[in-house]
Tab-separated table of C-alpha atoms in Angstrom:
chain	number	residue	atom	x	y	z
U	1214	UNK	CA	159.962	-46.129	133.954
U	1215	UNK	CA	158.618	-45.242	130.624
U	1216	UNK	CA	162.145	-45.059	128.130
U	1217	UNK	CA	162.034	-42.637	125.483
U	1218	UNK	CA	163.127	-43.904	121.680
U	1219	UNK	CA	165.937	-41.615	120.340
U	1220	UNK	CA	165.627	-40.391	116.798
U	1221	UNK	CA	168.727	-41.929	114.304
U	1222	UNK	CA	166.983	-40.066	110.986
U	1223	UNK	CA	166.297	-36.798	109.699
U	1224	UNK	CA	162.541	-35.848	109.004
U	1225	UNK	CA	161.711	-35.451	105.063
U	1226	UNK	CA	161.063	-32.052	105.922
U	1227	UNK	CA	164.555	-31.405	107.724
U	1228	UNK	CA	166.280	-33.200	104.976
U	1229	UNK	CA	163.910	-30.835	102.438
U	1230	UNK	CA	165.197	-28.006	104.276
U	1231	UNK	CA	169.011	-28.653	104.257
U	1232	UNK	CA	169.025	-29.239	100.618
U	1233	UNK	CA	167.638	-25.768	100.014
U	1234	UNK	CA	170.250	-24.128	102.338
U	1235	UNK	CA	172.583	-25.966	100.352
U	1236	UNK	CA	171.324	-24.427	97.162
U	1237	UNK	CA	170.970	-21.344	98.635
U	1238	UNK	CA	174.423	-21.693	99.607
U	1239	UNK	CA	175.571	-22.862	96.124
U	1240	UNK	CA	173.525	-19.733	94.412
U	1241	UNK	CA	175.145	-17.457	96.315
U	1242	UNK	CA	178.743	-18.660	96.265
U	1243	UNK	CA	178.722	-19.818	92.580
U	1244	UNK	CA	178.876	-15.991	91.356
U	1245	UNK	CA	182.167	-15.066	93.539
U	1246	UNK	CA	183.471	-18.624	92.369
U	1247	UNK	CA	183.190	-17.794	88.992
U	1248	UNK	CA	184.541	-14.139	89.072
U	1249	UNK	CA	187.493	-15.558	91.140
U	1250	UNK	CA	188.152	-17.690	87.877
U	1251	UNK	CA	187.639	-15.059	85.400
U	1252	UNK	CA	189.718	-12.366	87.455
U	1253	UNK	CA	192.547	-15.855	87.368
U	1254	UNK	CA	191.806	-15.629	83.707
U	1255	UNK	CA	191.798	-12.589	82.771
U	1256	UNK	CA	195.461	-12.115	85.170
U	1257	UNK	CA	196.974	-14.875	83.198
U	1258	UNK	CA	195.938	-13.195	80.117
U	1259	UNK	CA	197.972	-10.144	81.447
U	1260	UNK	CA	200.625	-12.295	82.280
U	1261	UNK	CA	200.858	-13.465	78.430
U	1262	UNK	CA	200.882	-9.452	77.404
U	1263	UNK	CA	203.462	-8.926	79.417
U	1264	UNK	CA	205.916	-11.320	78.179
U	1265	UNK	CA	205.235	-10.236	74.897
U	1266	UNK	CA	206.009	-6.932	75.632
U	1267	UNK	CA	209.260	-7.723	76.923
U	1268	UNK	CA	209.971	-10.144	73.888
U	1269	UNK	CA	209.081	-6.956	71.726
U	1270	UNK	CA	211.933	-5.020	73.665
U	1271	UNK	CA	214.155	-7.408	73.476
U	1272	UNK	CA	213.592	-7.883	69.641
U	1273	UNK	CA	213.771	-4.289	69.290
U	1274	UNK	CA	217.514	-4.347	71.313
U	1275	UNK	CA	218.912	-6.983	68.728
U	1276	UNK	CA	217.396	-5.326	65.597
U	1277	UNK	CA	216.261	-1.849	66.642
U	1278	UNK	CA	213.300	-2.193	65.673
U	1279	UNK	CA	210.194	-3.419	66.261
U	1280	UNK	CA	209.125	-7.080	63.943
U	1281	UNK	CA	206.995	-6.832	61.142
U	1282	UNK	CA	203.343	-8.193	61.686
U	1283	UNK	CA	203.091	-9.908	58.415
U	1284	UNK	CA	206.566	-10.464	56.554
U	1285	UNK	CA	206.023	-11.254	52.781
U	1286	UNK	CA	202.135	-11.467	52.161
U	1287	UNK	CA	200.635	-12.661	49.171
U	1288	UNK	CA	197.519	-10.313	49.200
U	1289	UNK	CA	200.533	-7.345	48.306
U	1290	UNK	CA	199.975	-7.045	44.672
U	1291	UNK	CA	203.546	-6.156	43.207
U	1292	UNK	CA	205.517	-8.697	41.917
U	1293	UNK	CA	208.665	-6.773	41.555
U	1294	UNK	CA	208.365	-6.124	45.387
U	1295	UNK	CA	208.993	-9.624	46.289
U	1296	UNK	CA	210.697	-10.323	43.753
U	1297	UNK	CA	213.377	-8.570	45.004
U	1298	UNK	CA	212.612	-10.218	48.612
U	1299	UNK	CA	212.787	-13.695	48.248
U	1300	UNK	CA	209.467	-14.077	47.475
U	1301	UNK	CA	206.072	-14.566	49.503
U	1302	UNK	CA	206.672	-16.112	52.907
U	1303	UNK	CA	203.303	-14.930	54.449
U	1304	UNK	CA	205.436	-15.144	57.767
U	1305	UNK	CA	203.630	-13.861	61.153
U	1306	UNK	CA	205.550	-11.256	63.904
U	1307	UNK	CA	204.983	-14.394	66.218
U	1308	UNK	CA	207.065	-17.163	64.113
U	1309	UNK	CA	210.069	-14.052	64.356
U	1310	UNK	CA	209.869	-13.216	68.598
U	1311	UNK	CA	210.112	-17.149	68.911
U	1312	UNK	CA	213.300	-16.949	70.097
U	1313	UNK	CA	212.365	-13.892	72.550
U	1314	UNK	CA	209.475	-15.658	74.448
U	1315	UNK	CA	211.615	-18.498	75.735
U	1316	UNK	CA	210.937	-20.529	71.837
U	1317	UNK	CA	214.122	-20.660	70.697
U	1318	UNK	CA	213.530	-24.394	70.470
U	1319	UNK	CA	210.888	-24.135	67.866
U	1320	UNK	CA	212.892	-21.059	66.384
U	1321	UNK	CA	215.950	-23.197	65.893
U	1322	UNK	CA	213.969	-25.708	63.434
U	1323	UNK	CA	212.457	-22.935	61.809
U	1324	UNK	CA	213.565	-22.141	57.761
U	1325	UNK	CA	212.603	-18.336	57.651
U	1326	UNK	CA	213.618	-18.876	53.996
U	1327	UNK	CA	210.874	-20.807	53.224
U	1328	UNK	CA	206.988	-19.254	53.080
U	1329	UNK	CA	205.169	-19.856	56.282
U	1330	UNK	CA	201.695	-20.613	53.854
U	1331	UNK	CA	201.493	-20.921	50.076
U	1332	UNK	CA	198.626	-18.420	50.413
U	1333	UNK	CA	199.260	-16.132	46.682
U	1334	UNK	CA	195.996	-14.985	45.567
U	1335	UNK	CA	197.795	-12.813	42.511
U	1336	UNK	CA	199.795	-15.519	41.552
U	1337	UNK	CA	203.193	-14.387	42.826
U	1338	UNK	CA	206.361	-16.609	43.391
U	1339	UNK	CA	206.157	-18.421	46.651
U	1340	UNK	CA	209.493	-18.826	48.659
U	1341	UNK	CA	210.512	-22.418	49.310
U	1342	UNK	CA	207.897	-25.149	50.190
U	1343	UNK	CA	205.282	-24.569	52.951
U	1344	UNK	CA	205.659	-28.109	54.061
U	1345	UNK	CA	209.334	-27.515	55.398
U	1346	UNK	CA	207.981	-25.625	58.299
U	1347	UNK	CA	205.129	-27.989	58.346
U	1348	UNK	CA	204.668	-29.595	61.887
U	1349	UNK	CA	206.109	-26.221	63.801
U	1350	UNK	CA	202.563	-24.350	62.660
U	1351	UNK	CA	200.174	-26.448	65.507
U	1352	UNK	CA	202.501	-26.678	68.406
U	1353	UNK	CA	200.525	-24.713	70.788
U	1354	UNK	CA	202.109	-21.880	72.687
U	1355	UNK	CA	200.767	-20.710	75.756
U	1356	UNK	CA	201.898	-17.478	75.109
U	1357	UNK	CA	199.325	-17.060	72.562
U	1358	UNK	CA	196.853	-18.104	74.060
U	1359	UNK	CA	194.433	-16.269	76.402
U	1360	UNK	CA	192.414	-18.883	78.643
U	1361	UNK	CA	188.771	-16.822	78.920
U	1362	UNK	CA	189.200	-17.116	74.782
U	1363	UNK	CA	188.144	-20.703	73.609
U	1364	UNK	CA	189.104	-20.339	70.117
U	1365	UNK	CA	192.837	-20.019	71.374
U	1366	UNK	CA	194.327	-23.522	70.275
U	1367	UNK	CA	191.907	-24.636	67.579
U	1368	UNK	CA	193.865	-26.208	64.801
U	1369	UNK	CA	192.711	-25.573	61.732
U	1370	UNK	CA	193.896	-26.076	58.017
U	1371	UNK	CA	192.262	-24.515	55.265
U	1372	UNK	CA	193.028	-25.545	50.899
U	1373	UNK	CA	196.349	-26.607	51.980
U	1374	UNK	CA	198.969	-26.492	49.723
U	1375	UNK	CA	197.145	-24.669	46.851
U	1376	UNK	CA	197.770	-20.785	46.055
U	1377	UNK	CA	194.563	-19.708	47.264
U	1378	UNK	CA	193.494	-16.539	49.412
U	1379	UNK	CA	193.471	-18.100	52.304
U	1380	UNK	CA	195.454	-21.290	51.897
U	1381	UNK	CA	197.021	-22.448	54.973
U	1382	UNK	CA	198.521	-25.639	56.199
U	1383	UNK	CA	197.197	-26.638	60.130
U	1384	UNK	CA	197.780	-23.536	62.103
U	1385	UNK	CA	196.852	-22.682	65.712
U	1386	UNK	CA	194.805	-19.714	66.567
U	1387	UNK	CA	196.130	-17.159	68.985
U	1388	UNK	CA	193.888	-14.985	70.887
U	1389	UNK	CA	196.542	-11.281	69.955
U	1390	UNK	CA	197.061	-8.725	67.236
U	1391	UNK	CA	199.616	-6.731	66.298
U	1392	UNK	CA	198.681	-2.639	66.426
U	1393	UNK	CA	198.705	-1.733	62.866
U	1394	UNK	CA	196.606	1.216	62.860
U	1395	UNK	CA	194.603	2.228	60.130
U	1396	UNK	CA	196.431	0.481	57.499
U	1397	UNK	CA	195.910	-3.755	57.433
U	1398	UNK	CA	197.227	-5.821	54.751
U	1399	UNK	CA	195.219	-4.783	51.707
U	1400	UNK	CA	197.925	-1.399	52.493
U	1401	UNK	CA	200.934	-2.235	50.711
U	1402	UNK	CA	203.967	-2.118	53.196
U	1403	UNK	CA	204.608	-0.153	56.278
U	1404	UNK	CA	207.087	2.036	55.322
U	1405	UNK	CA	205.411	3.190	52.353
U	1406	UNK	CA	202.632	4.970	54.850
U	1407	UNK	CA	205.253	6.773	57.227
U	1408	UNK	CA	204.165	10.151	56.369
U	1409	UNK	CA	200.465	9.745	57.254
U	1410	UNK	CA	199.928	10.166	61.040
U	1411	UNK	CA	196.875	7.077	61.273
U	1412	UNK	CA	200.528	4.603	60.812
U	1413	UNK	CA	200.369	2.211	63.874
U	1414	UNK	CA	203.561	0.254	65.398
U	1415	UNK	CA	203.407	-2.380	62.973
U	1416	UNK	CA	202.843	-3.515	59.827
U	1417	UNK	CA	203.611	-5.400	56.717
U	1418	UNK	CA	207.104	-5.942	56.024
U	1419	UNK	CA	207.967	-3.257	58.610
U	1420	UNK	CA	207.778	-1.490	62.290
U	1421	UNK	CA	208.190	1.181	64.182
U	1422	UNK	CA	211.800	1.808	66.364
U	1423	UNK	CA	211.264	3.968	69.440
U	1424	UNK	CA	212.183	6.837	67.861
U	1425	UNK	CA	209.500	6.769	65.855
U	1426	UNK	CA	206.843	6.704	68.473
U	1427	UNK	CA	207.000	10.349	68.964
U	1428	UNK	CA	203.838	10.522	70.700
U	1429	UNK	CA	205.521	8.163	73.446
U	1430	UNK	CA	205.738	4.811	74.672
U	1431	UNK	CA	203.560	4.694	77.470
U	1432	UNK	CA	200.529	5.683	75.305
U	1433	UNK	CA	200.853	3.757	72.326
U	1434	UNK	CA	199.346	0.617	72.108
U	1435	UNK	CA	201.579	-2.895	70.816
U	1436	UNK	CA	199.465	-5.776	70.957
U	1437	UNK	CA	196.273	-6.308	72.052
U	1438	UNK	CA	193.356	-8.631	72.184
U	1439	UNK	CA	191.508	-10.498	69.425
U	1440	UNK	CA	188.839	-13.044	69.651
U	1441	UNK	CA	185.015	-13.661	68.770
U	1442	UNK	CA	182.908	-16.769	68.209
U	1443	UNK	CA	183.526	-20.401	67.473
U	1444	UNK	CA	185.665	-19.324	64.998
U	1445	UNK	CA	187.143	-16.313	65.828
U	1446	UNK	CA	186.073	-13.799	63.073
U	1447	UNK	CA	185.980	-16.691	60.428
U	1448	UNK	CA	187.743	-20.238	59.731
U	1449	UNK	CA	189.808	-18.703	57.357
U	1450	UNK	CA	190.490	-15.179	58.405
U	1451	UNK	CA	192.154	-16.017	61.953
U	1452	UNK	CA	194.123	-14.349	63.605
U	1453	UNK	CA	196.681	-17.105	63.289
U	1454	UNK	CA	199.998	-17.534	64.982
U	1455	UNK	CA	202.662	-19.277	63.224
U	1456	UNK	CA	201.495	-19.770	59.930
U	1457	UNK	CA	200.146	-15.825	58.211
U	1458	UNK	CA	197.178	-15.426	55.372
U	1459	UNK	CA	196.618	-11.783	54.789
U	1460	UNK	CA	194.533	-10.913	57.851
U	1461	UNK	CA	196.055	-12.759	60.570
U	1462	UNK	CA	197.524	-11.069	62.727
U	1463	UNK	CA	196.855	-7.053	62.397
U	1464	UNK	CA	194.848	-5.204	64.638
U	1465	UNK	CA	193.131	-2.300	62.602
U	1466	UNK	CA	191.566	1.483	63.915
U	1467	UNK	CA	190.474	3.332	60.789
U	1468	UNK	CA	189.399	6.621	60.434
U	1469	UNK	CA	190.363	9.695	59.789
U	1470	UNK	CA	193.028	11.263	57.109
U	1471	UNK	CA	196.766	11.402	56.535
U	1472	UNK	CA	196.407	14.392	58.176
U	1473	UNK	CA	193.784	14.569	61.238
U	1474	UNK	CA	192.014	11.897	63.466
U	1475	UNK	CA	188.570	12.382	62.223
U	1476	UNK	CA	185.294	12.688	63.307
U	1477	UNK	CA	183.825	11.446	59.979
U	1478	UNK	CA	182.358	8.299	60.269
U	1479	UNK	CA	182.830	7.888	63.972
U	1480	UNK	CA	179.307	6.282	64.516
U	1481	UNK	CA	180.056	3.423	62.274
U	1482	UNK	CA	183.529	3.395	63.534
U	1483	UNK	CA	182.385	3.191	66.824
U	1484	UNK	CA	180.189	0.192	66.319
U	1485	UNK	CA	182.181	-1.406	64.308
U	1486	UNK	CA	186.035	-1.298	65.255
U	1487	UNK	CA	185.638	-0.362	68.994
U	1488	UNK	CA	186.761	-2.834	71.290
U	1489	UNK	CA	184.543	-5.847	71.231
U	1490	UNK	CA	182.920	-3.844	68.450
U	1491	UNK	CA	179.743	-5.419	65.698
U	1492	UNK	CA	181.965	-6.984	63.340
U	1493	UNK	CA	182.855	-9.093	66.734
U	1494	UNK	CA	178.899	-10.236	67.277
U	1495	UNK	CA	178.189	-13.468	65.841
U	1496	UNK	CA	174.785	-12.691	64.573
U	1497	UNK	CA	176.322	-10.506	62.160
U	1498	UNK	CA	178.405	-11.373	58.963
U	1499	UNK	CA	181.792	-10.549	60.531
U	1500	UNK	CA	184.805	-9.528	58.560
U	1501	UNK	CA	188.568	-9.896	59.084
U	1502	UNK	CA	190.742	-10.722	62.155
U	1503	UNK	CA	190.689	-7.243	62.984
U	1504	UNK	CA	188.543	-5.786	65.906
U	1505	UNK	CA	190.272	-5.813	69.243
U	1506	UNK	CA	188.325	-7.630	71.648
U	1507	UNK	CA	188.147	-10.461	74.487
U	1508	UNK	CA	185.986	-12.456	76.169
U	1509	UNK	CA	186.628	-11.019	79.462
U	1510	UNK	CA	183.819	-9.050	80.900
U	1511	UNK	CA	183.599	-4.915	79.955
U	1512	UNK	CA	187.069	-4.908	77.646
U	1513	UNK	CA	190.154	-5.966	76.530
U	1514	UNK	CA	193.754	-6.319	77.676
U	1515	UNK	CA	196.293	-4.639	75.782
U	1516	UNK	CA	200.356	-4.170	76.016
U	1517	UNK	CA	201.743	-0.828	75.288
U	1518	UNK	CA	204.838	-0.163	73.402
U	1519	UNK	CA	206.796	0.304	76.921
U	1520	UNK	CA	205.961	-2.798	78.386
U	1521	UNK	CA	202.787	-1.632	80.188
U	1522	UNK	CA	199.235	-3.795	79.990
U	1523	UNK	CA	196.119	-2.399	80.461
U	1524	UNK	CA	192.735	-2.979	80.301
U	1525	UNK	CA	190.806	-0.797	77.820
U	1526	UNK	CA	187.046	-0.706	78.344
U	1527	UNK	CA	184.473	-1.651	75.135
U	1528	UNK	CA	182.703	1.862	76.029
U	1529	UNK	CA	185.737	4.009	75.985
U	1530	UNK	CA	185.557	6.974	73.021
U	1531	UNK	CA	186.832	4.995	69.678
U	1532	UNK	CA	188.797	8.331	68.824
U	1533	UNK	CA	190.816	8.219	72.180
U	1534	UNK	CA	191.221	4.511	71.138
U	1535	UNK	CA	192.367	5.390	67.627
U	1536	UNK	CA	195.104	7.760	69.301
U	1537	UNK	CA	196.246	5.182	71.692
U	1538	UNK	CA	196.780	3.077	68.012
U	1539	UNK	CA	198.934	5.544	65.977
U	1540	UNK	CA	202.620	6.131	66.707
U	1541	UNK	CA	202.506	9.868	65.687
U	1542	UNK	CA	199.362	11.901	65.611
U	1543	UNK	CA	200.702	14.457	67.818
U	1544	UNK	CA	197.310	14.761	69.899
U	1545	UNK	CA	197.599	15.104	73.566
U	1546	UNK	CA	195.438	11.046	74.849
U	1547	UNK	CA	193.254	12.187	77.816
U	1548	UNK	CA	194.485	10.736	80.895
U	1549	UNK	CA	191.032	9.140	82.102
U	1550	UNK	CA	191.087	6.822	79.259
């Protein structure tokens, strides 16, 4: 009887053909895989939002009101002003929730005496010595941090110690902004604008309460998204978490007048200060730590002033977005935003 040999191998061709299934496979499934992370991402971002929000209620319930985004800031040019403040402190919103995001570790070793950065471009009276806080500034907070951003985390010191515009002792970036409307640093403080109806929740020195949201809660926007290239908008500008220069932590909408949310200008506006807007694109000299945005696909996440996050898209109308950023413009928001 003739036997018959059995085959033990696969064929080059068969083994030719199995690896392109398996590519094929890997094509196809590597898409899903990788939205399944982002949509992880982008839920953990939310996540982060949300426990801000709640920190800014419960900040608001001890001091009723909301914290300032910048306390103290150098780039205010009035010496009589902090003067009669203790000084410049240059001290972020973030370094005063500590204690209402579960910090109250890092809060407890904190001087809020004592300037957060030495930063005094008009050669004002610093309070304290930077260096007391020194240490506090780069202990990263997860918090802060939004995963899809990977600027979130970088440490970064810049002319440490000297009085310069943007001089900063190693600081963390943080991937959020607080809503300041159409007023940033360069303003003067908060309260000084409360008559003009562009005022967002925060600002320096000073913040909204809830009674001052008169256009409501649940449509006013708190904190939101900031992020861009390597280096964020730039190394100096930020935004920054623990440790404040002058445009580190605001999130601006301008336009318009003390009076009416304009039209005027609402091309450039549009391109520029829209979510994920020009001043956000890296082949383009970018400004300040200013432009909401995100690196997750289509928009950014935001929490509004009642606890609520949402996702606002990059191609929604910049005036809707510049209501959703002002406390009391009296203008009805259209629901499909």
């Amino acid at each position: 009887m003739k036997l018959h040999k059995t085959r033990s191998a696969f064929t080059l061709v068969e083994l030719l053909v199995v690896i392109a299934i398996i590519g094929i496979l890997v094509g196809l499934l590597l898409p899903a895989v990788q939205a399944a992370r982002e949509a992880a991402r982008r839920m953990q971002c939310s996540n982060n939002l949300k426990q801000l929000g709640l920190a800014l209620h419960n900040y608001h319930d001890t001091f009723k009101t909301f914290p300032p985004a910048l306390l103290g800031s150098g780039r205010y040019n009035n010496a009589s002003y902090h003067a009669s403040n203790g000084g410049i402190k240059n001290t972020t919103g973030w370094a005063l929730l500590l204690p209402f995001f579960e910090q109250s570790a890092i809060a407890d070793q904190y001087d809020y005496n004592v300037c957060s950065s030495s930063s005094s471009p008009y050669g004002g009276v610093v309070a304290g010595d930077d260096t007391i806080n020194d240490g506090l500034y780069n202990i990263p907070l997860d918090v802060l941090a939004c995963p899809s951003d990977p600027s979130s985390g970088l440490v970064v010191s810049t002319s440490a110690g000297s009085t310069s515009m943007y001089s900063r002792r190693e600081a963390i970036r943080t991937s959020y902004v607080f809503s300041v409307g159409s007023f940033t640093d360069y303003s003067g403080p908060w309260r000084s604008y409360s008559g003009d109806i562009r005022q967002g929740v925060f600002g320096n020195d000073g913040a909204a309460n809830f009674a001052a949201m008169t256009d409501g809660t649940s449509t006013t926007i708190a904190i939101g998204e900031a992020t861009g290239g390597a280096f964020k908008t730039s190394a100096d500008y930020g935004p920054w978490g623990m440790t404040g220069t002058h445009t580190c932590c605001h999130g601006y909408l301008p336009g318009g007048s003390t009076t009416e949310v304009s039209t005027t200008y609402a091309a450039a506006y549009t391109q520029n200060y829209s979510i994920n807007g020009a001043y956000n694109n890296d082949a383009l000299g970018r400004t300040y730590a200013w432009v909401f945005s995100s690196k997750h696909p289509g928009g950014a996440n935001f929490v509004f002033a009642d606890g609520s996050v949402h996702l606002l898209t990059e191609t929604m109308n910049y005036l809707t977005l510049q209501q959703l950023g002002y406390i009391h413009d009296g203008l009805p928001v259209p629901s499909d935003y």
